[in-house]
XYZ file of C-alpha atoms in Angstrom:
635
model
C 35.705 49.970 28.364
C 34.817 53.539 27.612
C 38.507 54.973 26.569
C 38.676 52.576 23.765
C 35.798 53.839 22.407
C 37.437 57.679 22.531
C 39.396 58.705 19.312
C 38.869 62.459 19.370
C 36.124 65.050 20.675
C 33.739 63.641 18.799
C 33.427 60.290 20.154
C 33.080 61.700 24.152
C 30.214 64.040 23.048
C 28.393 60.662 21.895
C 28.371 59.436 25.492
C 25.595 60.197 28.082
C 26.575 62.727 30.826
C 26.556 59.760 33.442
C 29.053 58.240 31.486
C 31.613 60.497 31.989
C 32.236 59.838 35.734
C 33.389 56.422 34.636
C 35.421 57.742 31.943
C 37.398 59.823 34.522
C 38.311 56.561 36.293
C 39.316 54.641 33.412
C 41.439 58.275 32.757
C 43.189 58.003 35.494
C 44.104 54.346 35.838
C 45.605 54.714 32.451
C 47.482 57.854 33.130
C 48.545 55.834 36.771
C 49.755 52.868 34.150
C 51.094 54.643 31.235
C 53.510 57.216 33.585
C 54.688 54.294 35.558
C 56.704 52.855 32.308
C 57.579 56.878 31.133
C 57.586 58.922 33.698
C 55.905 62.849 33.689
C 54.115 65.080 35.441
C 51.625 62.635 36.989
C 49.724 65.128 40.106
C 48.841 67.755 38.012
C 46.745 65.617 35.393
C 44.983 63.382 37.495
C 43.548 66.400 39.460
C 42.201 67.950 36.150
C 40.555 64.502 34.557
C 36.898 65.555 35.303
C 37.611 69.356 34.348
C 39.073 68.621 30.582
C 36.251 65.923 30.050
C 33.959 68.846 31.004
C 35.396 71.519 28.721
C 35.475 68.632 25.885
C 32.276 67.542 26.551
C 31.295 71.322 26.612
C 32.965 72.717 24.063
C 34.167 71.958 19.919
C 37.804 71.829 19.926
C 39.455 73.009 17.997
C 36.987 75.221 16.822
C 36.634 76.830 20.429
C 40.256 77.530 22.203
C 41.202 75.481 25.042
C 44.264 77.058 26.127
C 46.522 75.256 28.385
C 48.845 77.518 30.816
C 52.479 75.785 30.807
C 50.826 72.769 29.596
C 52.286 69.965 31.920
C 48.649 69.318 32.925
C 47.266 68.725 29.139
C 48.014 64.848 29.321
C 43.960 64.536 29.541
C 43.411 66.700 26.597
C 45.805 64.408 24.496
C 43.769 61.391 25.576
C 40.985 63.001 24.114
C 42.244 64.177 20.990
C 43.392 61.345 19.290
C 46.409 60.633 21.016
C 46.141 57.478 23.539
C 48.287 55.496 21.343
C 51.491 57.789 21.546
C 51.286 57.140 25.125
C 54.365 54.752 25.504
C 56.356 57.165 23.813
C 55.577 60.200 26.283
C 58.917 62.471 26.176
C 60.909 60.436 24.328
C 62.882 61.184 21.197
C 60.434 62.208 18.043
C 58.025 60.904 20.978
C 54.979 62.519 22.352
C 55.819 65.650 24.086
C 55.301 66.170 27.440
C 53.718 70.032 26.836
C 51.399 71.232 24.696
C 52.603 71.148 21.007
C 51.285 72.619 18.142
C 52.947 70.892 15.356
C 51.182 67.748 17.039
C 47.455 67.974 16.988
C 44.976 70.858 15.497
C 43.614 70.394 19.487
C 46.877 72.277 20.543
C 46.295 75.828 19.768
C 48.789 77.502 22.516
C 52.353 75.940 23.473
C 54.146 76.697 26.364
C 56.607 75.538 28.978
C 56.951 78.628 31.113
C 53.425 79.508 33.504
C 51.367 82.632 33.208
C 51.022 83.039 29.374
C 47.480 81.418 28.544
C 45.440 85.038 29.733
C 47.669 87.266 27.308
C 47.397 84.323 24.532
C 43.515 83.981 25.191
C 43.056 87.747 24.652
C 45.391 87.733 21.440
C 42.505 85.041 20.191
C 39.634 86.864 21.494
C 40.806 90.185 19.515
C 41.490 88.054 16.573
C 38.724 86.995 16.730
C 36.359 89.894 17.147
C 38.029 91.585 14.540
C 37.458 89.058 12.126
C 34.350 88.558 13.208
C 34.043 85.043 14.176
C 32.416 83.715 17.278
C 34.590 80.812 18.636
C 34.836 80.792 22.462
C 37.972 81.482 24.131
C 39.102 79.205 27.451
C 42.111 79.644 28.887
C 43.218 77.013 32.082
C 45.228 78.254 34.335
C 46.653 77.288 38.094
C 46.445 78.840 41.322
C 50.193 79.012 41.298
C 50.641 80.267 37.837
C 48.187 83.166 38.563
C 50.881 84.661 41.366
C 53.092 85.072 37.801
C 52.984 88.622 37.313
C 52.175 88.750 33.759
C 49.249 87.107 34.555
C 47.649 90.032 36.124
C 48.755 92.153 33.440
C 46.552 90.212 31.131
C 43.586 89.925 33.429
C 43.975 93.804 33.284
C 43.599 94.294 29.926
C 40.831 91.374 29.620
C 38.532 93.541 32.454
C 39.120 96.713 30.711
C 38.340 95.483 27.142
C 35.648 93.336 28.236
C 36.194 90.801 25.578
C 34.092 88.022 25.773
C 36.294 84.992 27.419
C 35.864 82.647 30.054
C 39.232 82.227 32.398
C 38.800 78.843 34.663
C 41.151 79.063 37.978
C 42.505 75.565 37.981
C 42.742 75.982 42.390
C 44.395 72.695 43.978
C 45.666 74.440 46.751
C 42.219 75.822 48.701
C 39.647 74.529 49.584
C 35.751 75.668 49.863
C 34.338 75.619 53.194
C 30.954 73.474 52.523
C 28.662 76.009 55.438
C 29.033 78.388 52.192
C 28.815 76.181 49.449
C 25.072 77.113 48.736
C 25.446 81.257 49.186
C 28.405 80.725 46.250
C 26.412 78.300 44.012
C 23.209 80.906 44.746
C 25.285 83.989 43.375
C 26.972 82.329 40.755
C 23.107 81.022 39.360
C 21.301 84.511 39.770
C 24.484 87.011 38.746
C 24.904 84.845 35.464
C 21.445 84.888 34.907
C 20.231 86.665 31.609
C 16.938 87.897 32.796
C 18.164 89.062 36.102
C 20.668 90.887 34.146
C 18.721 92.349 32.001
C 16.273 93.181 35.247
C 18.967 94.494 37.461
C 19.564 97.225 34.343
C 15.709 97.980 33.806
C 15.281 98.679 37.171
C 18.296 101.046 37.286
C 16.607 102.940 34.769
C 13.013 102.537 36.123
C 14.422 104.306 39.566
C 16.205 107.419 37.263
C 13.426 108.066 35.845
C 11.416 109.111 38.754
C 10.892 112.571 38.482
C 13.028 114.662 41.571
C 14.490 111.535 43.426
C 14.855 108.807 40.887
C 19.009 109.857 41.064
C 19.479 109.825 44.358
C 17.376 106.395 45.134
C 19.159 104.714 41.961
C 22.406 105.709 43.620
C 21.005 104.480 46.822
C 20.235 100.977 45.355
C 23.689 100.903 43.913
C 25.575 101.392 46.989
C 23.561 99.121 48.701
C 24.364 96.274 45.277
C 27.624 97.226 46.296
C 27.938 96.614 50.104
C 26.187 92.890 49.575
C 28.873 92.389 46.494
C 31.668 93.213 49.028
C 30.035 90.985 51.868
C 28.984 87.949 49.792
C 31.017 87.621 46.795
C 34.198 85.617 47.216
C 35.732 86.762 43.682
C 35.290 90.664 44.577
C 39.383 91.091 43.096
C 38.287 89.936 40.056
C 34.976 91.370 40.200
C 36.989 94.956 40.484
C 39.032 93.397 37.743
C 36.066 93.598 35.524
C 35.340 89.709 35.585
C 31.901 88.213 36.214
C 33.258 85.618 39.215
C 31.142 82.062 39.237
C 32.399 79.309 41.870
C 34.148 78.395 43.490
C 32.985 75.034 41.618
C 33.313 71.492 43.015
C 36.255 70.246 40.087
C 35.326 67.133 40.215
C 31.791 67.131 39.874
C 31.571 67.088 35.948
C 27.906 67.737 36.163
C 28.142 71.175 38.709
C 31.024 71.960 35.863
C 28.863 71.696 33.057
C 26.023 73.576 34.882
C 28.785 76.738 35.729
C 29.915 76.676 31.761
C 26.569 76.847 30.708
C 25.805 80.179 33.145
C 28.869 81.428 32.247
C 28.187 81.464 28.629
C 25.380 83.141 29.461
C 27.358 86.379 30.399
C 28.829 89.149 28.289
C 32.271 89.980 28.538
C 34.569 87.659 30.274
C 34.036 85.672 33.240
C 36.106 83.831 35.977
C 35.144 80.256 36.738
C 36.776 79.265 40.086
C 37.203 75.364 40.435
C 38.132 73.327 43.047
C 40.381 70.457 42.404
C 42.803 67.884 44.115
C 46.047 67.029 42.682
C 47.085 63.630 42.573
C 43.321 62.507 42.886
C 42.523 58.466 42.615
C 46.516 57.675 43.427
C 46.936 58.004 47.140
C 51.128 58.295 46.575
C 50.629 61.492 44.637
C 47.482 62.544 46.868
C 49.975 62.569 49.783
C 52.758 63.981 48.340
C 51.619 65.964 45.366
C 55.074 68.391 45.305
C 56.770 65.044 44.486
C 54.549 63.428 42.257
C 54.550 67.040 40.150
C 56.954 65.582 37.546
C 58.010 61.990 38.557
C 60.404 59.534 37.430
C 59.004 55.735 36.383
C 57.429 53.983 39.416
C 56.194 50.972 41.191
C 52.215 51.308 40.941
C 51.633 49.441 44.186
C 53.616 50.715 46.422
C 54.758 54.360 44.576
C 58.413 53.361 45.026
C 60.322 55.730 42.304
C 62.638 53.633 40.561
C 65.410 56.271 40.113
C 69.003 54.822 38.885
C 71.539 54.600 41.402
C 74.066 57.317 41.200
C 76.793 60.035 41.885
C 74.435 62.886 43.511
C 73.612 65.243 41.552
C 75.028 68.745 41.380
C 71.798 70.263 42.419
C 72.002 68.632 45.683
C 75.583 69.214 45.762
C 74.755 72.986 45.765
C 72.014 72.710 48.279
C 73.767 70.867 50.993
C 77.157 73.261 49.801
C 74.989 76.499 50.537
C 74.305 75.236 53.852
C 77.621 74.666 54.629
C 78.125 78.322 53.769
C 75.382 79.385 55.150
C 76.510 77.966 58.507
C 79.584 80.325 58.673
C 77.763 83.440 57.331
C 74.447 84.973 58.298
C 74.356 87.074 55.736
C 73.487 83.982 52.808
C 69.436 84.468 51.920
C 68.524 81.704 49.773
C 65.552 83.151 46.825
C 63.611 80.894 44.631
C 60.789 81.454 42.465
C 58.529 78.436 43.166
C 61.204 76.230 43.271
C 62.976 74.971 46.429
C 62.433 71.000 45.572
C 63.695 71.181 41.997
C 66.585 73.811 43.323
C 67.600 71.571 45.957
C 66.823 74.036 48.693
C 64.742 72.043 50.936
C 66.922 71.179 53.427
C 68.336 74.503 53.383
C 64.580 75.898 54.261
C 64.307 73.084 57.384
C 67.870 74.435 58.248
C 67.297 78.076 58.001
C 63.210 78.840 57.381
C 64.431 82.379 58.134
C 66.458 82.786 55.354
C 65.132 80.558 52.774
C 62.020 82.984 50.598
C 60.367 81.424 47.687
C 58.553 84.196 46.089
C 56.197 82.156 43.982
C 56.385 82.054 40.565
C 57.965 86.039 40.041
C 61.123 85.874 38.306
C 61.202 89.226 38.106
C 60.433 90.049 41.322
C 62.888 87.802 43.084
C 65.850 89.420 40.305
C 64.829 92.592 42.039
C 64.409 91.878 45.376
C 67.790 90.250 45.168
C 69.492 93.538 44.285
C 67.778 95.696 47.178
C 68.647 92.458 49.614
C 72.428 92.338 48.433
C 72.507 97.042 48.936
C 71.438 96.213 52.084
C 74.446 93.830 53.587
C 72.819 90.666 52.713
C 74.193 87.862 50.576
C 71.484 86.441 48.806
C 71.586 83.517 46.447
C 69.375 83.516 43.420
C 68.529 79.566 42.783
C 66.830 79.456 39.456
C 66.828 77.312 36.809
C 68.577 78.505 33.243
C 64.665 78.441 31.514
C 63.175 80.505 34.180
C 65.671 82.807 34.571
C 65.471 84.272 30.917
C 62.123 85.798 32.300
C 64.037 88.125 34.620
C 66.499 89.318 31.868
C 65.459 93.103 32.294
C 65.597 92.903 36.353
C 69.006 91.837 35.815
C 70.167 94.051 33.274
C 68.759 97.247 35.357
C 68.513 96.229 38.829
C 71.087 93.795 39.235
C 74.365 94.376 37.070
C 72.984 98.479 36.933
C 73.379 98.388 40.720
C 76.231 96.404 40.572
C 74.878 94.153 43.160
C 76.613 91.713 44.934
C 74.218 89.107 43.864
C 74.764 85.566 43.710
C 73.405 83.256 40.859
C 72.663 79.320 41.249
C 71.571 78.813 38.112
C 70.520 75.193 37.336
C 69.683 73.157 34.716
C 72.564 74.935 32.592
C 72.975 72.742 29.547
C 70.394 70.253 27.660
C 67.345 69.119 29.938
C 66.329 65.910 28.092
C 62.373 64.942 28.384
C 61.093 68.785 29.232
C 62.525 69.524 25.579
C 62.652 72.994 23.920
C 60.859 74.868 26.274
C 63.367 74.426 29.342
C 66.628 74.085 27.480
C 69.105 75.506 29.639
C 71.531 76.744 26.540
C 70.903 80.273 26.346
C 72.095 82.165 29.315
C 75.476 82.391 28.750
C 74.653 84.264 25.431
C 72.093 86.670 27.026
C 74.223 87.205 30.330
C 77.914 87.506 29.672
C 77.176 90.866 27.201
C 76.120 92.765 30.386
C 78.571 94.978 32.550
C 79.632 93.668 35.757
C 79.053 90.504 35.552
C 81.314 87.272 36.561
C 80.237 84.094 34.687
C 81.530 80.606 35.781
C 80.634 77.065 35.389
C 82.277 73.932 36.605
C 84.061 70.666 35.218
C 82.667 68.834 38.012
C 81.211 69.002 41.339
C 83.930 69.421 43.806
C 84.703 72.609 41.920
C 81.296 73.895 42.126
C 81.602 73.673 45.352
C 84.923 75.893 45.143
C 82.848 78.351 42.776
C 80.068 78.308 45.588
C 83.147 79.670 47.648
C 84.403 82.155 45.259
C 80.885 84.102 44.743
C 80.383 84.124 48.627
C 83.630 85.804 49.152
C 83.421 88.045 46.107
C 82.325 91.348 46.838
C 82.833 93.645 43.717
C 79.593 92.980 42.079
C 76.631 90.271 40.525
C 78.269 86.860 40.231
C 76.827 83.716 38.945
C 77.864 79.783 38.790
C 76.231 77.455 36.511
C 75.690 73.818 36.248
C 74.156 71.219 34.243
C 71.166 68.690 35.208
C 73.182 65.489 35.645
C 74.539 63.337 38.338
C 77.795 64.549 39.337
C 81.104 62.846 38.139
C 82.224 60.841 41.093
C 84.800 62.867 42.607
C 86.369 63.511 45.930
C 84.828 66.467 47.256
C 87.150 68.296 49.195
C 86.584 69.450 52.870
C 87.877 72.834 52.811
C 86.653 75.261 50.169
C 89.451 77.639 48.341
C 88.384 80.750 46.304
C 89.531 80.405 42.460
C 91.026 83.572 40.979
C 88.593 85.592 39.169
C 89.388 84.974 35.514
C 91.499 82.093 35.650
C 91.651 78.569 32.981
C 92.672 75.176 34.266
C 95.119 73.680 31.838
C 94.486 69.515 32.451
C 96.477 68.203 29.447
C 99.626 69.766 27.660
C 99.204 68.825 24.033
C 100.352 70.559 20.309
C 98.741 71.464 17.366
C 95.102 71.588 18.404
C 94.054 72.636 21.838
C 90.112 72.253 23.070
C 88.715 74.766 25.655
C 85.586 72.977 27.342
C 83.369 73.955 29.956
C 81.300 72.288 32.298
C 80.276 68.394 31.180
C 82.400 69.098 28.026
C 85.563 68.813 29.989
C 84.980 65.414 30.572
C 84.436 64.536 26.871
C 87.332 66.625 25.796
C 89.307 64.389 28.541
C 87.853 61.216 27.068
C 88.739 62.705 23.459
C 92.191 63.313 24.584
C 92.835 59.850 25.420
C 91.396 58.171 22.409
C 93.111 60.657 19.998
C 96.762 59.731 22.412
C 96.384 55.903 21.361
C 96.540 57.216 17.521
C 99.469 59.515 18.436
C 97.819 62.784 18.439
C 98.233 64.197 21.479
C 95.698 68.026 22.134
C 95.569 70.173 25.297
C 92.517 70.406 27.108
C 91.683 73.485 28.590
C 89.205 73.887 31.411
C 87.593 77.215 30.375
C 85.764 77.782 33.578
C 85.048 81.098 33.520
C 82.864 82.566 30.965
C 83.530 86.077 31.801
C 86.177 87.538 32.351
C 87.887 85.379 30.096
C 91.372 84.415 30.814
C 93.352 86.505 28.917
C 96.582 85.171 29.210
C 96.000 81.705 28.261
C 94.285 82.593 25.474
C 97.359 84.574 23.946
C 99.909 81.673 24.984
C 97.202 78.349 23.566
C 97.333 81.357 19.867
C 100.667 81.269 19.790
C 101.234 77.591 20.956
C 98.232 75.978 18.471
C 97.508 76.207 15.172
C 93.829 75.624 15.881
C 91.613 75.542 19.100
C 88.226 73.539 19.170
C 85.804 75.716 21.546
C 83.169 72.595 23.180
C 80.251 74.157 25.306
C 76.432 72.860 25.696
C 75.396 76.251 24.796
C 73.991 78.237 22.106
C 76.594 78.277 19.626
C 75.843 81.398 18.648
C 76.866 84.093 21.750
C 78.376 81.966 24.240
C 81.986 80.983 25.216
C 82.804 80.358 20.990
C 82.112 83.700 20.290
C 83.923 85.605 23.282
C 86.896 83.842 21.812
C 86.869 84.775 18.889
C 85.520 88.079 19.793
C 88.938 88.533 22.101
C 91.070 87.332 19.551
C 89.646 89.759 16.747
C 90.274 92.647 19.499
C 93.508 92.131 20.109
C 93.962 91.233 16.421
C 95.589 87.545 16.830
C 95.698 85.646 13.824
C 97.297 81.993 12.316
C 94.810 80.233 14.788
C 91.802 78.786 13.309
C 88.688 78.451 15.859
C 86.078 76.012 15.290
C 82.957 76.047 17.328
C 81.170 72.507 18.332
C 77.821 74.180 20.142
C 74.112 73.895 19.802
C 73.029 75.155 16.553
C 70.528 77.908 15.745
C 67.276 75.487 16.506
C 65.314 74.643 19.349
C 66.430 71.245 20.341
C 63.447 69.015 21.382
C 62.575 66.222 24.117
C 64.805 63.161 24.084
C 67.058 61.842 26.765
C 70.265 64.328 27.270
C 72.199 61.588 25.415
C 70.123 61.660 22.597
C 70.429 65.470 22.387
C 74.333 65.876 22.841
C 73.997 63.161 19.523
C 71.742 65.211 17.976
C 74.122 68.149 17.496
C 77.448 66.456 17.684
C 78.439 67.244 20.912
C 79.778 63.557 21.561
C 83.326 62.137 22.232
C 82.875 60.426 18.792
C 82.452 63.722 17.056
C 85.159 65.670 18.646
C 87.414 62.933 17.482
C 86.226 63.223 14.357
C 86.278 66.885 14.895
C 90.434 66.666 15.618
C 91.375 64.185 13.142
C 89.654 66.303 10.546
C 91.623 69.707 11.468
C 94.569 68.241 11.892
C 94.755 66.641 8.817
C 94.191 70.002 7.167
C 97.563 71.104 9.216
C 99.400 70.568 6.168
C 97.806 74.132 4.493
C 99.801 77.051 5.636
C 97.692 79.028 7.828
C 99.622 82.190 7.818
C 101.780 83.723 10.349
C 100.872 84.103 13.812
C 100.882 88.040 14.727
C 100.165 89.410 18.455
C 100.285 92.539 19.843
C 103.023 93.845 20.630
């Protein structure tokens, strides 16, 4: 067994170059065994085995910067540095984590759970470096679907134009090279990263100038000429424009042709773009077939694939997608937008339904933000599916396109609320904060799934500007769903328990643990009103003057940043309107990223629990007995 013998870097660059091949294999049966128990992103690593042993084998991490884009696909690179033990723990609480993590190996020099930020991290490094003067290499790895992220191209912008030294290697498991061309690419990437012909190509430039009357003209004659064979033979002329020297595209799994294309390429000044072919899901044919599934996958049956998901209530994404189809039945107008994610949105049987109406723009946020608004000024009704993570990236398009325009756009956003095992990087607990501070926007969310399906309603037949639902990445309650869909007034609470003393506004899966709190805390005599505070913005007024003058204290319980969210439009209305002698106490997420663990684990983590909001209760009320001062309203 080769893996045992791996602990870090160190240990592969002992091995023979015809041991690696073998090495892959025993890579990817333990990945195949080790995911089966935990789960993860399975595809995406066993596509890139032969490509990280390369740049291992290559390379002297951490010395030299292998920069992972997203990260998902580093599970090889953990292997590899020291990590194969952690394994069983993969994206579990104080576990390994599932991304690339800095705090957790020296190997990790980049962490990230959004795509397209390893070329602008890669040239941060390759200025720092230059202008300390050190001479590390620089490697960032990025996919052929992160590189449609527009901040990607910004970056390989800047990298052409400076011409920093850098090598850029196009993870590509989408195309494929046609073999009748193999030998012209392998030919040109040889001779154009070949130091002497280099240095020839530029001596004969200035050999031709210097001939006396027509040197000029023949040395611009030879360059034109360079030119039109570039633009005829060179499959990487973008980035070749871009300012990149373009070697592949390279055979991914063919560790030797990889070394052999590393070595040329650090062989050219200035950066270079290494194209490589690879297959996700290689060596398991489940997650060769189906690679879109087998992206991020739940523990499964290594025989026969079979996903071992728990039986459930559905969950409210697919409540939404087979919802918006129902809508989308009765009105033409409904364009469904997603950026790069119509599986995780639920949206694939909305795209079989309507392929007309169903765009995924790729990964471009920003893009489909905009897009959105000029869709919605033109008579359409388009839905904007995103998850809560993603959509932070299109904060400005919404801010200036969207809520500027005041566009009748409609936002799914998912994954609203803790994520468990993606961790810090896709919590869903900001967007309330950054979103309910901008004009003309209506905020809701949903105590369970019947009544996001009422919401779904209400934004369709709102016209008066950008309107967005919320909901949380969780199986749905249970409940009846009802047949015929009602609009809910714009603005308006749901009182579900008449109480005294304390009252507890909740939103979303909160409602259901203030309900559960409400009925422990009854069997001790205390009996609170629970307050279904379903819409974020506008707030409902009203209810919120009659639970101050009612309560002596409200308890505001969201899976949110504690800090901007429903808590502090509360107490943001009631310091308005200048409403005193009720005391407001805020059970949110703290001021820290929360990391992976399951969503259990995380609600624990920062007290957002039925056992703590019982504490919570008993604790206020028992401080009832101090005179809080008399009540004033406005008049």
């Amino acid at each position: 067994m080769l893996l045992s013998q791996i602990s870090g870097p160190m240990d592969l660059k002992a091995l023979s170059v015809d041991a690696l091949a073998p090495l892959a294999e025993e890579i990817r049966q333990f990945l195949i065994e080790k995911l089966s128990a935990t789960g993860g992103h399975l595809a995406s690593n066993l596509g890139i085995v032969e490509l990280t042993l390369a740049l291992h084998y290559r390379y002297n991490s951490p010395e030299d910067k292998l920069i992972y884009d997203v990260g998902h696909q580093a599970y090889v690179h953990k292997i590899l540095t020291g990590r194969m033990d952690q394994f069983d723990t993969l994206r579990k609480l104080n576990g390994l984590c599932g991304f690339v993590k800095r705090n957790e190996s020296e190997h990790d020099v980049w962490e990230a759970g959004h795509s397209s930020t390893s070329l602008s991290a890669a040239m941060g490094m390759a200025l720092a470096r230059d202008l300390k003067g050190e001479h590390f290499k620089v490697i960032p790895i990025i996919g052929d679907g992160a590189l449609t992220g527009g901040m990607a191209f910004e970056a390989l912008n800047h990298i052409g134009h400076e011409k920093k030294k850098l090598m850029v290697i196009l993870n590509d498991n989408e195309m494929s090279i046609a073999p009748n061309v193999g030998a012209m690419h392998n030919y040109l990437s040889r001779i154009r990263s070949d130091r002497a012909y280099l240095r020839a190509k530029d001596e004969i430039e200035v050999l031709l100038r210097k001939i006396p009357a027509i040197g000029g003209k023949l040395a611009k004659t030879a360059e034109k000429v360079k030119d039109s064979l570039k633009y005829m033979m060179v499959p990487g002329i973008l980035f070749e424009e871009l300012g990149f020297t373009y070697l592949g595209p390279v055979d991914g799994h063919d560790i030797g042709k990889l070394l052999e294309t590393f070595k040329q390429a650090d062989n050219v000044e200035g950066p270079v773009f290494v194209h490589v072919l690879t297959t996700k899901g290689k060596g398991y044919q489940p997650a060769e077939a189906d690679s879109h599934k087998w992206h991020g996958i739940s523990p499964y049956k290594i025989e026969s694939g079979q996903v071992l998901k728990a039986v459930g209530n559905p969950m409210y994404t697919e409540v939404f997608g087979e919802t918006l189809i129902e809508l989308a039945e009765q009105d033409k107008r409904i364009v469904a937008v997603t950026p790069a994610m119509p599986g995780g949105s639920g949206l694939v049987p909305f795209s079989k339904r309507f392929p007309d109406r169903m765009i995924d723009v790729g990964i471009a946020e920003q893009h489909a933000a905009t897009m959105c608004a000029a869709l919605s000024l033109e008579g359409m009704k388009p839905v904007y599916a995103v998850y809560s993570t993603f959509m932070q990236r299109a904060y400005d398009q919404i801010v200036h396109d969207i809520c500027r325009h005041n566009a009748n756009v409609m936002f799914a956003i998912d994954r609203a609320g803790f994520v468990g095992a993606d961790g810090e990087t896709h919590q869903g607990v900001y967007d309330i904060a950054f979103m309910r501070h901008i004009p003309n926007i209506v905020l809701m969310m949903p105590k369970d799934e019947n009544e996001l399906r009422h919401m779904m309603k209400t934004a369709l037949d709102y016209n008066d500007g950008p309107i967005a639902y919320r909901y949380p990445r969780v199986n749905g309650t249970g409940v009846k769903l009802d047949e015929k869909l009602i609009p809910i007034p714009i603005g308006s609470w749901e009182k579900l328990r008449e109480g005294e003393g304390i009252a507890i506004a909740a939103i979303g899966p909160m409602v259901q643990i203030a309900e559960e709190t409400a009925d422990i805390l009854r069997s001790s005599g205390i009996k609170v009103t629970v307050v279904n505070a379903r819409f974020l913005k506008p707030l409902d007024q009203t209810m919120l003057l009659e639970l101050a003058n009612a309560h002596s204290a409200m308890i505001v319980l969201e899976e949110a940043s504690q800090a901007g969210s429903l808590g502090s439009a509360i107490l943001e209305f009631y310091a308005e309107h200048e409403v005193r002698g009720c005391e407001i106490h805020l059970m949110g997420i703290p001021d820290r990223f929360i990391e992976h663990a399951s969503i259990k684990e995380q609600r624990e983590q920062v007290g957002l629990t039925v056992e703590a909001v019982v504490q919570k209760v008993q604790q206020v009320k028992s401080e009832q007995s101090f005179s809080y001062g008399k009540k004033t309203f406005p008049s």
